[in-house]
Amino acid sequence: MKILLLEDDTLLNEIIVEFLEELDYEVFTTFDGQEALEAIYENRFDLLILDVNVPSLNGFELLKELKSNSIDIPTIYITSLHTSQDMEDGFKAGADDYIKKPFHLSELKLRINNIKRLRHIEDSGVVKLSENIFYDNDEKILKINEKSNHLSKTEAKVFEYFIKNKNKSVSIDEISLNNWVYDEVPTATTIRTYIKNLRKILGKDKITTIKGLGYKLNL
C-alpha cells in the first residue's frame, strides 16, 4: 500500500513516516501542497494523509482540485483545525476521515485500517468478494466456482479499482485517472476492451453499464 503524506512540521513528518514504514507501508513524503499535487499526478497512491495549513496549496484546496479532475483517492486529514466548521469543510472537500492534532499514532493506524475495510483496499493475499468469487491480489488470479482466471496486469488494475469502488458507478475517465499517470493512460476504447474481458470471466450481470455514468461492479 502506497501512501502520500503531506505534513510541513518536519519532526511530526519524520515520526509519522517512521511509524507507517514500520507497518510495512510505502510512504512518499512532502512538505508543500503544490509539490504533493504534482506527485499525485505523477504517481499512483492508495491513500493520502494531508495536513491542511501547508505552503503553496492547503490541504482542502488540494483535495478539491483532485475531485474536480475525477481523481478519487481515500484521504485522511490530520490538522490542528478543531472547530466543527473546519471538520465540515474537510468532509465537503471529499475527505474520508479527519483527525485532530495532537493524536496518538495508534489512532492513525485504526483510521487507516477502517478506510482499507470500507474502500476494499487490500495489501496482499486472497480477498473474498462473494460466496463463490475470490481474488488473489498477489498472483492476479480471479477464482470463480473453483476455476482460476489469470488477469493481465492491466485487467488487474481495472478490476482492483472496481473492487475499491464496489457497488458504486465509475466512469472510464475515473478509471483512467486513478490507475495511470498522464503519459501512460490507455484510450477509452482500450479500457472498454478490458471491461469486456472481465465481463466474460465474471458474467455480464456482475459489471453493469449505468447510462450516463459508467460501470458498476455488483458483488
PDB file of N, CA and C in Angstrom, residues 50-52 58-64 67 75-79 81 83-99:
ATOM      1  N   LEU A  50      -3.180  14.143   4.760  1.00  0.00           N
ATOM      2  CA  LEU A  50      -2.920  15.546   4.459  1.00  0.00           C
ATOM      3  C   LEU A  50      -3.086  16.448   5.664  1.00  0.00           C
ATOM      4  N   ASP A  51      -2.072  17.270   5.919  1.00  0.00           N
ATOM      5  CA  ASP A  51      -2.241  18.418   6.802  1.00  0.00           C
ATOM      6  C   ASP A  51      -2.986  19.476   5.992  1.00  0.00           C
ATOM      7  N   VAL A  52      -3.568  20.468   6.665  1.00  0.00           N
ATOM      8  CA  VAL A  52      -4.336  21.494   5.959  1.00  0.00           C
ATOM      9  C   VAL A  52      -3.518  22.762   5.749  1.00  0.00           C
ATOM     10  N   ASN A  58      -3.251  24.656   0.258  1.00  0.00           N
ATOM     11  CA  ASN A  58      -3.627  23.982   1.504  1.00  0.00           C
ATOM     12  C   ASN A  58      -4.332  22.655   1.220  1.00  0.00           C
ATOM     13  N   GLY A  59      -4.456  21.860   2.269  1.00  0.00           N
ATOM     14  CA  GLY A  59      -4.986  20.511   2.115  1.00  0.00           C
ATOM     15  C   GLY A  59      -6.398  20.450   1.568  1.00  0.00           C
ATOM     16  N   PHE A  60      -7.255  21.406   1.960  1.00  0.00           N
ATOM     17  CA  PHE A  60      -8.624  21.443   1.444  1.00  0.00           C
ATOM     18  C   PHE A  60      -8.622  21.730  -0.058  1.00  0.00           C
ATOM     19  N   GLU A  61      -7.832  22.718  -0.470  1.00  0.00           N
ATOM     20  CA  GLU A  61      -7.765  23.096  -1.884  1.00  0.00           C
ATOM     21  C   GLU A  61      -7.207  21.949  -2.732  1.00  0.00           C
ATOM     22  N   LEU A  62      -6.213  21.264  -2.191  1.00  0.00           N
ATOM     23  CA  LEU A  62      -5.598  20.158  -2.910  1.00  0.00           C
ATOM     24  C   LEU A  62      -6.627  19.075  -3.221  1.00  0.00           C
ATOM     25  N   LEU A  63      -7.395  18.684  -2.215  1.00  0.00           N
ATOM     26  CA  LEU A  63      -8.361  17.605  -2.413  1.00  0.00           C
ATOM     27  C   LEU A  63      -9.489  18.034  -3.354  1.00  0.00           C
ATOM     28  N   LYS A  64      -9.919  19.281  -3.244  1.00  0.00           N
ATOM     29  CA  LYS A  64     -10.943  19.789  -4.162  1.00  0.00           C
ATOM     30  C   LYS A  64     -10.453  19.738  -5.602  1.00  0.00           C
ATOM     31  N   LYS A  67     -10.641  16.110  -6.778  1.00  0.00           N
ATOM     32  CA  LYS A  67     -12.024  15.699  -7.018  1.00  0.00           C
ATOM     33  C   LYS A  67     -12.569  16.326  -8.297  1.00  0.00           C
ATOM     34  N   THR A  75      -8.719   9.622   1.631  1.00  0.00           N
ATOM     35  CA  THR A  75      -7.958  10.708   2.244  1.00  0.00           C
ATOM     36  C   THR A  75      -8.281  10.882   3.724  1.00  0.00           C
ATOM     37  N   ILE A  76      -7.235  11.052   4.525  1.00  0.00           N
ATOM     38  CA  ILE A  76      -7.374  11.388   5.946  1.00  0.00           C
ATOM     39  C   ILE A  76      -6.721  12.742   6.172  1.00  0.00           C
ATOM     40  N   TYR A  77      -7.463  13.656   6.793  1.00  0.00           N
ATOM     41  CA  TYR A  77      -6.852  14.918   7.207  1.00  0.00           C
ATOM     42  C   TYR A  77      -6.279  14.770   8.609  1.00  0.00           C
ATOM     43  N   ILE A  78      -5.071  15.290   8.819  1.00  0.00           N
ATOM     44  CA  ILE A  78      -4.508  15.412  10.166  1.00  0.00           C
ATOM     45  C   ILE A  78      -4.218  16.900  10.356  1.00  0.00           C
ATOM     46  N   THR A  79      -4.901  17.555  11.283  1.00  0.00           N
ATOM     47  CA  THR A  79      -4.815  19.010  11.348  1.00  0.00           C
ATOM     48  C   THR A  79      -5.095  19.546  12.739  1.00  0.00           C
ATOM     49  N   LEU A  81      -6.785  22.269  13.041  1.00  0.00           N
ATOM     50  CA  LEU A  81      -8.065  22.967  12.907  1.00  0.00           C
ATOM     51  C   LEU A  81      -9.138  22.144  13.609  1.00  0.00           C
ATOM     52  N   THR A  83     -12.466  23.191  14.919  1.00  0.00           N
ATOM     53  CA  THR A  83     -13.885  23.541  15.021  1.00  0.00           C
ATOM     54  C   THR A  83     -14.745  22.613  14.169  1.00  0.00           C
ATOM     55  N   SER A  84     -16.034  22.590  14.472  1.00  0.00           N
ATOM     56  CA  SER A  84     -16.959  21.774  13.691  1.00  0.00           C
ATOM     57  C   SER A  84     -17.031  22.274  12.252  1.00  0.00           C
ATOM     58  N   GLN A  85     -16.856  23.583  12.058  1.00  0.00           N
ATOM     59  CA  GLN A  85     -16.853  24.136  10.701  1.00  0.00           C
ATOM     60  C   GLN A  85     -15.636  23.649   9.919  1.00  0.00           C
ATOM     61  N   ASP A  86     -14.490  23.560  10.605  1.00  0.00           N
ATOM     62  CA  ASP A  86     -13.284  23.030   9.953  1.00  0.00           C
ATOM     63  C   ASP A  86     -13.520  21.590   9.499  1.00  0.00           C
ATOM     64  N   MET A  87     -14.129  20.789  10.366  1.00  0.00           N
ATOM     65  CA  MET A  87     -14.408  19.407  10.020  1.00  0.00           C
ATOM     66  C   MET A  87     -15.386  19.330   8.848  1.00  0.00           C
ATOM     67  N   GLU A  88     -16.398  20.184   8.890  1.00  0.00           N
ATOM     68  CA  GLU A  88     -17.372  20.210   7.795  1.00  0.00           C
ATOM     69  C   GLU A  88     -16.682  20.555   6.476  1.00  0.00           C
ATOM     70  N   ASP A  89     -15.778  21.534   6.522  1.00  0.00           N
ATOM     71  CA  ASP A  89     -15.039  21.927   5.321  1.00  0.00           C
ATOM     72  C   ASP A  89     -14.201  20.755   4.801  1.00  0.00           C
ATOM     73  N   GLY A  90     -13.599  20.017   5.731  1.00  0.00           N
ATOM     74  CA  GLY A  90     -12.779  18.878   5.347  1.00  0.00           C
ATOM     75  C   GLY A  90     -13.578  17.794   4.649  1.00  0.00           C
ATOM     76  N   PHE A  91     -14.740  17.475   5.209  1.00  0.00           N
ATOM     77  CA  PHE A  91     -15.567  16.431   4.600  1.00  0.00           C
ATOM     78  C   PHE A  91     -16.209  16.909   3.300  1.00  0.00           C
ATOM     79  N   LYS A  92     -16.529  18.191   3.224  1.00  0.00           N
ATOM     80  CA  LYS A  92     -17.058  18.743   1.973  1.00  0.00           C
ATOM     81  C   LYS A  92     -16.011  18.695   0.865  1.00  0.00           C
ATOM     82  N   ALA A  93     -14.754  18.839   1.248  1.00  0.00           N
ATOM     83  CA  ALA A  93     -13.676  18.764   0.265  1.00  0.00           C
ATOM     84  C   ALA A  93     -13.522  17.353  -0.287  1.00  0.00           C
ATOM     85  N   GLY A  94     -14.056  16.363   0.453  1.00  0.00           N
ATOM     86  CA  GLY A  94     -14.021  14.984  -0.026  1.00  0.00           C
ATOM     87  C   GLY A  94     -13.246  14.016   0.832  1.00  0.00           C
ATOM     88  N   ALA A  95     -12.931  14.416   2.074  1.00  0.00           N
ATOM     89  CA  ALA A  95     -12.148  13.533   2.951  1.00  0.00           C
ATOM     90  C   ALA A  95     -12.956  12.326   3.408  1.00  0.00           C
ATOM     91  N   ASP A  96     -12.249  11.242   3.683  1.00  0.00           N
ATOM     92  CA  ASP A  96     -12.866  10.047   4.260  1.00  0.00           C
ATOM     93  C   ASP A  96     -12.823  10.083   5.782  1.00  0.00           C
ATOM     94  N   ASP A  97     -11.829  10.800   6.334  1.00  0.00           N
ATOM     95  CA  ASP A  97     -11.688  10.869   7.784  1.00  0.00           C
ATOM     96  C   ASP A  97     -10.943  12.148   8.164  1.00  0.00           C
ATOM     97  N   TYR A  98     -11.025  12.499   9.457  1.00  0.00           N
ATOM     98  CA  TYR A  98     -10.487  13.772   9.930  1.00  0.00           C
ATOM     99  C   TYR A  98      -9.969  13.559  11.347  1.00  0.00           C
ATOM    100  N   ILE A  99      -8.663  13.741  11.539  1.00  0.00           N
ATOM    101  CA  ILE A  99      -8.047  13.538  12.847  1.00  0.00           C
ATOM    102  C   ILE A  99      -7.519  14.875  13.364  1.00  0.00           C
TER     103      ILE A  99
END
